[in-house]
Coordinates of C-alpha atoms in Angstrom, one line a residue:
M1 CA 88.8 31.2 13.5
S2 CA 86.8 31.1 10.3
D3 CA 84.1 33.7 9.7
R4 CA 82.0 31.4 7.5
R5 CA 78.5 30.5 8.6
I6 CA 76.7 27.6 6.9
L7 CA 73.0 26.7 7.2
S8 CA 71.8 23.2 6.5
I9 CA 68.0 22.9 5.9
W10 CA 66.7 19.3 6.0
F11 CA 63.2 18.3 5.0
P12 CA 62.7 14.8 6.6
S13 CA 59.3 14.3 5.1
L14 CA 59.8 15.9 1.7
G15 CA 58.0 13.3 -0.3
A16 CA 55.0 13.1 2.0
D17 CA 54.7 16.8 2.4
R18 CA 54.7 17.3 -1.3
L19 CA 51.7 15.0 -1.8
I20 CA 49.9 16.5 1.1
R21 CA 50.2 20.0 -0.4
R22 CA 48.6 18.6 -3.6
E23 CA 46.0 16.4 -1.8
P24 CA 45.2 18.0 1.6
Q25 CA 42.9 15.2 2.6
L26 CA 46.0 12.9 3.0
G27 CA 47.2 15.0 5.9
A28 CA 44.6 13.5 8.2
L29 CA 45.7 9.9 7.3
P30 CA 48.8 7.9 8.0
L31 CA 50.7 8.4 4.7
G32 CA 53.8 6.6 3.5
I33 CA 55.8 7.1 0.2
V34 CA 56.9 3.8 -1.3
Q35 CA 59.8 2.9 -3.6
D36 CA 61.1 -0.4 -5.0
V37 CA 64.6 -1.2 -3.6
H38 CA 66.2 -4.5 -4.5
N39 CA 62.8 -6.0 -5.5
T40 CA 61.3 -4.9 -2.1
Q41 CA 58.9 -2.1 -1.5
V42 CA 60.2 0.1 1.3
L43 CA 59.0 3.4 2.9
T44 CA 61.0 6.5 1.9
S45 CA 59.0 9.2 3.5
L46 CA 56.3 9.4 6.3
N47 CA 54.0 12.1 7.7
P48 CA 53.7 12.7 11.5
I49 CA 50.6 10.5 11.9
A50 CA 52.4 7.5 10.3
R51 CA 55.5 8.1 12.5
S52 CA 53.3 8.1 15.6
H53 CA 52.3 4.5 14.8
G54 CA 56.0 3.5 15.1
L55 CA 56.7 3.4 11.3
R56 CA 60.2 4.4 10.1
V57 CA 61.9 5.2 6.8
G58 CA 63.5 2.2 5.2
Q59 CA 60.9 -0.2 6.6
P60 CA 59.3 -2.8 4.3
V61 CA 55.8 -2.0 3.3
R62 CA 54.4 -5.4 4.4
D63 CA 55.7 -4.8 7.9
A64 CA 54.3 -1.3 7.9
H65 CA 50.8 -2.5 7.0
A66 CA 51.0 -5.0 9.8
M67 CA 51.8 -2.2 12.3
C68 CA 49.4 0.4 10.9
E69 CA 46.2 -1.0 9.4
G70 CA 45.0 2.2 7.9
L71 CA 48.3 3.2 6.2
V72 CA 47.9 5.0 2.9
T73 CA 50.8 4.5 0.4
R74 CA 51.7 6.3 -2.7
T75 CA 54.5 5.5 -5.2
R76 CA 57.5 7.8 -5.1
S77 CA 58.1 10.1 -8.0
L78 CA 61.8 11.0 -8.2
P79 CA 61.4 13.6 -11.0
A80 CA 58.6 15.4 -9.0
E81 CA 60.6 15.4 -5.8
A82 CA 63.6 16.8 -7.6
G83 CA 61.5 19.5 -9.2
F84 CA 60.0 20.4 -5.8
L85 CA 63.5 20.6 -4.2
A86 CA 64.6 22.8 -7.1
A87 CA 61.7 25.2 -6.3
L88 CA 62.7 25.2 -2.7
Q89 CA 66.2 26.1 -3.8
R90 CA 64.9 29.1 -5.6
W91 CA 62.9 30.1 -2.4
A92 CA 66.1 29.8 -0.3
G93 CA 67.8 32.3 -2.5
K94 CA 66.0 35.0 -0.5
F95 CA 68.5 34.3 2.3
S96 CA 71.7 34.1 0.4
P97 CA 72.8 33.8 -3.3
W98 CA 74.9 30.7 -2.3
V99 CA 72.4 27.9 -2.2
A100 CA 73.0 24.3 -3.3
P101 CA 71.0 21.1 -3.0
E102 CA 72.2 18.5 -0.5
A103 CA 71.3 14.9 -1.3
E104 CA 67.6 14.4 -2.2
D105 CA 66.0 16.1 0.7
G106 CA 68.0 19.0 1.8
L107 CA 69.6 22.4 1.0
V108 CA 72.8 24.0 2.1
V109 CA 73.1 27.8 2.3
D110 CA 76.3 29.9 2.8
L111 CA 75.0 32.7 5.1
T112 CA 78.3 34.5 5.5
G113 CA 77.6 38.2 5.7
C114 CA 73.8 37.7 5.2
A115 CA 72.4 37.0 8.7
H116 CA 72.4 40.6 9.8
L117 CA 69.9 41.5 7.1
F118 CA 67.3 39.5 8.9
G119 CA 68.1 40.7 12.4
G120 CA 70.7 38.0 13.3
E121 CA 71.0 34.2 12.9
A122 CA 68.2 33.3 15.4
A123 CA 65.8 35.7 13.7
L124 CA 66.7 34.3 10.2
L125 CA 66.0 30.7 11.3
E126 CA 62.7 31.9 12.7
V127 CA 61.9 33.3 9.2
V128 CA 62.9 30.0 7.6
Q129 CA 60.7 28.1 10.2
Q130 CA 57.7 30.3 9.6
D131 CA 58.0 30.0 5.8
C132 CA 58.2 26.2 6.0
N133 CA 55.2 26.2 8.3
D134 CA 53.2 28.3 5.8
L135 CA 54.3 25.8 3.0
G136 CA 53.3 22.8 5.1
L137 CA 56.8 21.4 5.3
A138 CA 58.5 19.7 8.2
V139 CA 62.0 21.1 8.6
R140 CA 65.1 20.7 10.7
M141 CA 68.0 23.2 10.6
G142 CA 71.5 23.4 11.7
L143 CA 73.9 26.4 11.6
G144 CA 77.7 26.2 12.1
D145 CA 81.1 27.2 10.8
T146 CA 81.4 24.3 8.4
R147 CA 79.1 22.4 6.1
G148 CA 79.7 19.1 7.9
A149 CA 78.8 20.7 11.3
A150 CA 75.6 22.2 9.9
W151 CA 74.6 18.9 8.4
A152 CA 75.2 17.1 11.7
L153 CA 73.3 19.7 13.8
A154 CA 70.3 19.6 11.4
R155 CA 69.9 15.8 11.5
F156 CA 71.3 14.8 14.9
A157 CA 70.9 17.7 17.3
G158 CA 69.4 16.5 20.5
Q159 CA 70.3 12.8 19.9
V160 CA 72.7 10.9 22.0
A161 CA 74.8 7.9 21.1
G162 CA 73.4 4.5 21.9
S163 CA 74.9 1.0 22.2
H164 CA 75.0 -1.1 19.1
R165 CA 74.1 -4.2 21.0
S166 CA 70.5 -5.2 21.7
G167 CA 69.2 -7.0 24.7
D168 CA 69.0 -10.3 22.8
A169 CA 72.7 -10.1 21.9
I170 CA 73.6 -9.7 25.6
D171 CA 71.4 -12.6 26.6
Q172 CA 73.3 -14.9 24.2
E173 CA 76.6 -14.1 25.8
A174 CA 78.4 -16.3 28.3
R175 CA 77.4 -15.9 32.0
A176 CA 80.6 -14.1 33.0
T177 CA 80.2 -11.7 30.1
R178 CA 76.6 -11.0 31.1
S179 CA 77.7 -10.4 34.6
R180 CA 80.2 -7.8 33.5
A181 CA 77.7 -6.2 31.2
A182 CA 75.2 -5.8 34.1
K183 CA 77.8 -3.9 36.1
R184 CA 78.2 -1.3 33.4
R185 CA 76.2 1.8 34.4
H186 CA 77.6 4.7 32.5
W187 CA 77.0 4.8 28.8
T188 CA 80.5 5.9 28.0
K189 CA 81.8 2.6 29.4
G190 CA 79.7 0.5 27.2
G191 CA 76.3 0.6 28.8
A192 CA 73.0 1.6 27.3
A193 CA 72.7 5.3 26.4
P194 CA 70.3 7.5 28.3
V195 CA 67.1 8.5 26.5
I196 CA 66.7 12.3 26.2
T197 CA 63.5 13.7 24.9
L198 CA 63.6 17.3 23.7
G199 CA 60.7 19.5 23.1
P200 CA 59.6 20.9 19.8
E201 CA 61.2 24.3 20.4
E202 CA 64.5 22.7 21.3
T203 CA 64.6 20.3 18.3
A204 CA 63.5 22.9 15.7
H205 CA 67.0 24.0 15.0
R206 CA 70.5 24.2 16.4
I207 CA 73.0 27.1 16.2
A208 CA 76.7 26.4 17.0
A209 CA 78.4 29.6 18.1
P210 CA 81.3 30.7 16.0
G211 CA 84.5 28.7 16.8
Q212 CA 82.6 26.3 19.0
M213 CA 82.5 23.2 16.8
Y214 CA 84.1 20.9 19.3
S215 CA 81.6 21.6 22.0
A216 CA 78.6 21.6 19.6
L217 CA 79.5 18.3 17.9
G218 CA 81.2 16.4 20.7
P219 CA 78.0 14.9 22.3
L220 CA 76.5 13.9 18.9
P221 CA 76.7 10.3 17.7
I222 CA 79.5 9.5 15.2
A223 CA 76.9 8.9 12.4
A224 CA 76.6 12.7 12.3
L225 CA 80.0 12.7 10.5
R226 CA 78.3 11.3 7.4
L227 CA 80.0 8.0 7.6
E228 CA 79.0 4.7 6.1
P229 CA 76.8 2.4 8.4
E230 CA 79.5 -0.3 8.3
I231 CA 82.1 2.1 9.8
V232 CA 79.7 3.4 12.4
A233 CA 79.0 -0.2 13.5
Q234 CA 82.7 -1.0 13.7
L235 CA 83.5 2.1 15.8
A236 CA 80.5 1.4 18.1
R237 CA 81.9 -2.1 18.8
L238 CA 85.1 -0.4 19.9
G239 CA 83.2 1.8 22.3
L240 CA 83.5 4.9 20.2
R241 CA 80.0 6.3 20.0
R242 CA 80.3 10.0 20.3
I243 CA 82.2 12.4 18.0
G244 CA 84.1 13.6 21.1
D245 CA 85.4 10.1 21.7
L246 CA 86.6 9.9 18.1
L247 CA 88.4 13.3 18.2
G248 CA 90.7 12.2 21.0
Q249 CA 92.0 9.1 19.1
P250 CA 95.3 9.0 17.1
R251 CA 94.6 10.1 13.6
A252 CA 97.1 7.7 12.0
S253 CA 95.5 4.7 13.7
L254 CA 92.1 5.7 12.6
A255 CA 93.2 6.2 9.0
R256 CA 95.1 2.9 8.9
R257 CA 92.1 0.9 10.2
F258 CA 89.1 2.7 8.8
G259 CA 90.5 4.5 5.8
R260 CA 91.2 8.1 5.0
G261 CA 87.6 8.9 4.5
L262 CA 86.9 8.9 8.2
V263 CA 89.7 11.4 8.9
M264 CA 88.5 13.5 6.0
R265 CA 85.0 13.7 7.4
M266 CA 86.4 14.7 10.8
D267 CA 88.5 17.5 9.2
Q268 CA 85.5 18.7 7.2
A269 CA 83.3 18.9 10.2
M270 CA 85.9 20.7 12.3
G271 CA 87.0 23.1 9.5
S272 CA 90.5 21.7 8.9
A273 CA 89.5 20.6 5.4
P274 CA 87.6 22.9 3.0
E275 CA 84.1 22.0 1.9
P276 CA 82.8 25.0 0.0
V277 CA 79.2 25.6 -1.0
S278 CA 79.5 26.0 -4.8
P279 CA 76.1 26.4 -6.4
A280 CA 76.2 26.0 -10.1
K281 CA 75.3 28.9 -12.4
P282 CA 71.6 28.5 -13.4
P283 CA 71.8 26.9 -16.8
E284 CA 69.8 28.1 -19.8
H285 CA 66.4 26.4 -19.7
F286 CA 65.1 24.9 -22.8
A287 CA 61.7 23.3 -22.2
V288 CA 58.2 23.5 -23.7
R289 CA 54.9 21.9 -22.7
L290 CA 51.6 21.2 -24.3
T291 CA 48.4 21.0 -22.2
L292 CA 45.7 18.8 -23.8
P293 CA 42.0 19.5 -23.6
E294 CA 41.3 15.7 -23.4
P295 CA 43.5 12.8 -22.2
I296 CA 45.2 10.9 -25.0
G297 CA 46.8 7.4 -25.1
L298 CA 47.6 6.5 -28.7
E299 CA 51.2 6.7 -30.0
A300 CA 49.9 8.6 -33.0
D301 CA 48.4 11.3 -30.8
I302 CA 51.6 11.5 -28.7
L303 CA 53.7 11.9 -31.9
A304 CA 51.4 14.7 -33.1
G305 CA 52.0 16.5 -29.8
I306 CA 55.8 15.9 -30.2
D307 CA 55.6 17.5 -33.6
R308 CA 54.2 20.7 -32.1
L309 CA 56.7 20.7 -29.2
L310 CA 59.8 20.0 -31.2
D311 CA 59.3 23.0 -33.5
R312 CA 59.1 25.4 -30.5
L313 CA 62.0 23.7 -28.8
C314 CA 64.3 23.9 -31.8
E315 CA 63.4 27.5 -32.4
S316 CA 64.4 28.4 -28.9
L317 CA 67.7 26.5 -29.3
R318 CA 68.5 28.2 -32.6
A319 CA 67.8 31.6 -31.0
K320 CA 70.5 30.9 -28.3
G321 CA 73.0 29.2 -30.7
R322 CA 72.7 25.9 -28.8
G323 CA 72.1 22.3 -29.9
A324 CA 70.4 19.5 -27.9
R325 CA 72.6 16.5 -26.9
R326 CA 70.0 14.9 -24.5
V327 CA 66.2 15.4 -24.8
R328 CA 63.7 14.2 -22.2
L329 CA 60.0 13.7 -22.9
Q330 CA 57.7 13.7 -19.9
A331 CA 54.1 12.5 -20.1
F332 CA 51.8 13.7 -17.2
R333 CA 49.0 11.2 -16.7
S334 CA 45.5 12.0 -15.4
D335 CA 46.2 10.0 -12.3
H336 CA 49.1 12.3 -11.4
G337 CA 51.7 9.8 -12.5
I338 CA 54.7 10.9 -14.6
Q339 CA 56.2 8.7 -17.4
Q340 CA 59.4 9.9 -19.1
I341 CA 61.8 8.8 -21.8
E342 CA 65.2 10.3 -22.6
V343 CA 67.3 10.1 -25.7
G344 CA 70.9 11.2 -26.6
L345 CA 72.3 12.5 -29.8
A346 CA 75.8 11.9 -31.2
R347 CA 76.0 15.6 -32.2
P348 CA 74.2 18.7 -31.0
A349 CA 71.0 19.1 -33.0
Q350 CA 68.7 22.0 -33.8
E351 CA 66.6 20.1 -36.3
A352 CA 63.3 18.5 -35.3
D353 CA 63.7 15.7 -37.9
R354 CA 66.8 14.4 -36.2
V355 CA 65.2 14.2 -32.7
K356 CA 61.8 12.9 -33.6
P357 CA 62.9 9.4 -34.8
L358 CA 64.8 8.8 -31.6
L359 CA 61.8 9.7 -29.4
A360 CA 59.6 7.5 -31.6
L361 CA 61.8 4.5 -30.9
K362 CA 61.2 4.8 -27.2
L363 CA 57.5 5.7 -27.2
P364 CA 56.5 2.1 -26.4
E365 CA 58.1 2.5 -23.0
I366 CA 55.5 5.1 -21.9
D367 CA 52.5 3.7 -20.1
A368 CA 49.6 6.0 -20.8
G369 CA 47.4 4.5 -18.0
F370 CA 44.0 6.3 -18.0
G371 CA 45.3 9.0 -20.4
I372 CA 47.9 11.7 -20.7
D373 CA 46.8 15.3 -20.2
M374 CA 50.1 17.1 -20.6
L375 CA 53.3 16.6 -22.5
R376 CA 56.6 18.3 -21.7
L377 CA 59.8 18.3 -23.8
E378 CA 63.1 19.5 -22.4
A379 CA 66.6 19.7 -23.7
V380 CA 68.4 18.6 -20.5
Q381 CA 71.9 18.8 -22.1
T382 CA 72.9 21.3 -24.7
E383 CA 76.1 22.4 -26.4
P384 CA 76.9 25.5 -28.5
V385 CA 76.5 25.2 -32.2
H386 CA 78.9 27.5 -34.0
A387 CA 77.9 29.0 -37.3
R388 CA 80.1 28.3 -40.3
H389 CA 81.1 31.1 -42.6
M390 CA 82.3 30.1 -46.1
V391 CA 85.1 32.0 -47.8
G392 CA 86.4 31.9 -51.4
H393 CA 84.5 31.4 -54.6
L394 CA 80.7 31.2 -54.5
E395 CA 80.6 27.7 -56.1
A396 CA 83.2 26.3 -53.7
G397 CA 81.3 27.7 -50.7
E398 CA 78.1 26.1 -52.0
A399 CA 79.8 22.7 -52.4
V400 CA 81.2 22.8 -48.9
S401 CA 77.7 23.7 -47.6
R402 CA 76.2 20.8 -49.3
R403 CA 78.9 18.5 -47.9
L404 CA 78.4 19.7 -44.4
A405 CA 74.6 19.5 -44.7
S406 CA 74.8 15.8 -45.6
N407 CA 77.4 15.0 -43.0
T408 CA 74.9 13.9 -40.3
A409 CA 74.3 10.4 -41.5
L410 CA 76.9 8.8 -39.2
D411 CA 75.8 10.9 -36.3
D412 CA 72.2 10.0 -36.8
L413 CA 73.1 6.3 -37.0
I414 CA 75.0 6.6 -33.7
G415 CA 72.0 8.3 -32.1
R416 CA 69.6 5.6 -33.3
I417 CA 71.8 2.8 -32.1
G418 CA 72.5 4.7 -28.9
A419 CA 68.7 4.9 -28.2
R420 CA 68.7 1.1 -28.1
V421 CA 71.9 0.1 -26.4
G422 CA 73.1 3.4 -24.9
L423 CA 75.6 5.9 -26.3
E424 CA 78.3 4.7 -23.9
A425 CA 78.3 1.3 -25.7
I426 CA 79.3 2.8 -29.1
T427 CA 83.1 3.4 -29.4
R428 CA 85.6 4.3 -32.0
Q429 CA 89.4 3.8 -32.3
H430 CA 92.0 6.6 -32.6
P431 CA 95.7 6.2 -33.1
A432 CA 97.9 6.7 -30.0
E433 CA 101.5 7.7 -29.7
S434 CA 103.3 4.6 -28.2
H435 CA 105.8 2.1 -29.3
I436 CA 104.1 -0.6 -27.2
P437 CA 102.1 -2.7 -29.7
E438 CA 98.9 -3.0 -27.6
K439 CA 98.9 0.8 -26.9
T440 CA 99.0 2.0 -30.4
A441 CA 95.2 2.7 -30.4
K442 CA 92.9 4.2 -27.9
T443 CA 89.2 3.7 -27.5
L444 CA 86.9 6.8 -27.4
A445 CA 83.2 7.2 -27.0
A446 CA 81.8 7.7 -30.5
A447 CA 79.2 10.2 -29.5
W448 CA 81.7 12.5 -27.8
S449 CA 84.6 12.3 -30.2
A450 CA 85.3 13.2 -33.8
P451 CA 86.5 10.7 -36.4
H452 CA 90.2 10.6 -37.0
E453 CA 91.3 12.8 -39.9
G454 CA 93.8 11.3 -42.3
G455 CA 95.1 7.7 -42.7
W456 CA 96.0 5.4 -39.9
P457 CA 99.8 5.6 -39.1
K458 CA 101.7 2.7 -40.6
P459 CA 104.0 0.8 -38.1
S460 CA 107.6 0.4 -38.8
N461 CA 107.2 -3.4 -38.8
P462 CA 104.3 -5.7 -39.5
R463 CA 101.6 -6.0 -36.8
P464 CA 99.2 -8.9 -36.5
L465 CA 95.5 -8.6 -37.1
L466 CA 94.7 -10.2 -33.7
I467 CA 96.5 -9.3 -30.5
W468 CA 95.9 -10.9 -27.2
Q469 CA 97.5 -11.2 -23.8
P470 CA 100.8 -13.1 -24.0
E471 CA 100.4 -16.8 -23.8
P472 CA 103.3 -19.1 -22.7
V473 CA 105.0 -21.2 -25.3
Q474 CA 106.9 -24.4 -24.4
A475 CA 110.4 -24.0 -26.0
P476 CA 114.0 -23.9 -24.9
D477 CA 114.8 -20.9 -22.8
R478 CA 117.2 -19.2 -25.1
P479 CA 116.9 -16.1 -27.4
Q480 CA 117.3 -18.1 -30.7
M481 CA 114.1 -19.0 -32.4
P482 CA 113.3 -22.7 -31.8
E483 CA 112.7 -25.2 -34.6
V484 CA 109.8 -26.9 -32.8
F485 CA 107.6 -25.5 -30.0
R486 CA 104.3 -26.2 -28.3
W487 CA 101.4 -23.7 -28.0
R488 CA 97.8 -24.3 -27.0
G489 CA 98.4 -28.0 -26.9
Q490 CA 99.8 -28.1 -30.5
T491 CA 103.3 -29.1 -31.5
L492 CA 104.3 -26.7 -34.2
T493 CA 107.3 -26.6 -36.6
R494 CA 108.5 -23.3 -37.9
V495 CA 109.0 -23.0 -41.6
R496 CA 110.1 -19.3 -41.9
V497 CA 110.8 -16.5 -39.5
I498 CA 111.2 -12.7 -39.8
G499 CA 112.9 -10.8 -37.0
P500 CA 113.9 -10.1 -34.4
E501 CA 112.3 -6.7 -33.5
R502 CA 113.4 -5.6 -30.1
I503 CA 110.8 -3.6 -28.0
A504 CA 111.7 -2.3 -24.5
P505 CA 109.0 -1.6 -21.9
E506 CA 108.1 2.0 -20.8
W507 CA 110.6 2.4 -17.9
W508 CA 108.5 5.2 -16.3
L509 CA 105.5 2.9 -15.9
D510 CA 105.1 -0.3 -13.9
D511 CA 103.0 -2.2 -16.3
P512 CA 102.2 -5.7 -15.0
N513 CA 102.0 -7.0 -18.6
W514 CA 105.6 -6.0 -19.3
R515 CA 107.4 -7.4 -16.3
S516 CA 109.1 -9.9 -18.6
G517 CA 111.6 -7.2 -19.5
V518 CA 112.9 -6.4 -23.0
R519 CA 111.2 -8.5 -25.8
D520 CA 112.4 -9.8 -29.1
Y521 CA 109.5 -10.2 -31.5
W522 CA 109.4 -12.8 -34.4
V523 CA 106.9 -13.3 -37.2
T524 CA 106.8 -17.1 -37.4
E525 CA 105.2 -19.2 -40.2
T526 CA 104.5 -22.8 -39.2
A527 CA 104.2 -26.0 -41.2
D528 CA 100.4 -26.1 -40.8
G529 CA 99.9 -22.6 -42.3
Q530 CA 99.7 -20.5 -39.2
R531 CA 101.4 -17.1 -39.0
L532 CA 102.1 -16.3 -35.4
W533 CA 103.6 -13.4 -33.5
L534 CA 106.0 -14.8 -30.9
F535 CA 108.5 -13.0 -28.6
Y536 CA 111.2 -13.9 -26.2
G537 CA 111.2 -12.0 -22.9
H538 CA 114.7 -11.5 -21.6
G539 CA 113.4 -11.4 -18.0
G540 CA 112.7 -8.7 -15.5
T541 CA 110.7 -9.1 -12.4
M542 CA 109.4 -12.3 -14.2
S543 CA 111.6 -15.1 -15.5
S544 CA 112.6 -15.2 -19.2
G545 CA 110.8 -17.4 -21.8
W546 CA 108.8 -17.6 -25.0
F547 CA 105.3 -16.2 -25.5
C548 CA 102.7 -15.9 -28.3
Q549 CA 100.9 -12.6 -28.5
G550 CA 99.1 -12.5 -31.8
A551 CA 98.2 -14.0 -35.2
F552 CA 98.3 -12.6 -38.7
A553 CA 95.5 -13.0 -41.2

């Protein structure tokens, strides 16, 4: 039996509770947090008053206004919610040093060896509940031997499995089917699930005793296993609605029909598969802010504020021997909205003049609204910058220093283009060790790779300027180079040939492009001036024949 104890803390109304903490008057009104999803505004968080009107998370805003006339909506701010959750993560560190975020609205805490410091597990959860009440946060908790079990208890404790069919669906069935459905009484045989209402004290949290995962999770619906909605619906159609029903089924059949993900989630919940809580080491924080006495809205004013912030940010980076790879600028508006832009650099930078032009390129994306009253600049991704020590003659060291100092032109160009199209879209070629013609080069991201040093390796035989996927050539099926052949609807006559060059496939790989077997390559000049790269495939899993794969300049 495992001695691990995992606590899952879920904040079902994180977005609404955050706004109510900032604007207490919203607590007396039905409040909904709105986000655009697939060109539709939907609710992502609700306060208790809005829920009492029958509203639910994921509901379209137009339907919500029809059900609740006095609904107050606010636009969701993902950066603000992420910052609020990070603050809650620091608060949860009082219970255990092993704390990690869970999705966008929860925390997971490894309480192994920590609960006795608070008088036991029940007393610890009471402390968590009291702290959340003081903070004005709605909270649900679950405690078990595994991370999956704690997650399930926090979100589904007290719920029972229900039928996936509605009354309308049953009414549309044939008469005999409706007759059989009416005879079903017990929910485990396909009938409607009983409705159980639990009191506030019972739903506040759930504690599964050590080693009692089966009894604690068995009555819960299968959605508590963190499965995709499509799989949950398929299992419900088969009459598998509880976790206990699923655990008794053959594992091989479940994996074959629903994928290995279902079996993995079952093993994680029951403790057969590891799922550790691995909080990352707190990274070094490089951020500065500037509070303005009066709101600003002009680009020139924002650039002036960036000048002040960049000097302080670069100074802190140099003090730690770090360089910024990604920089984020946040503009806090007077109406409590947050606008942000983010830029990437091709090489770690500690100089303000390398970062400012990239931020200036994206400033038009910031909507100042009624004014900006605070600017915040953060280096969200940094890398170490190693100091270079020159050795040898003084003049030689100075020459090397000047060359290194002027070596940022290409990196700055990559950063400027990346600010427009994204750093991922800029690539460079490096030579690769392979005798396969199309594998002699590899594509790397330019921002995260260094240029190739030295010249490009010369092939043993000429290679065409353009290489494409092999295209069939109509010619006699024999290894000798034909006098006349057809390719791309043209009848071509060879004038001169060079070859053959025999290339064998990589026998340790099953490459679909090389199923034609061993190839004999020919450089062919035709009567109309074309210089083509043809080969004869001797046949493997595919039949033999002639193909064209490239053209010379």
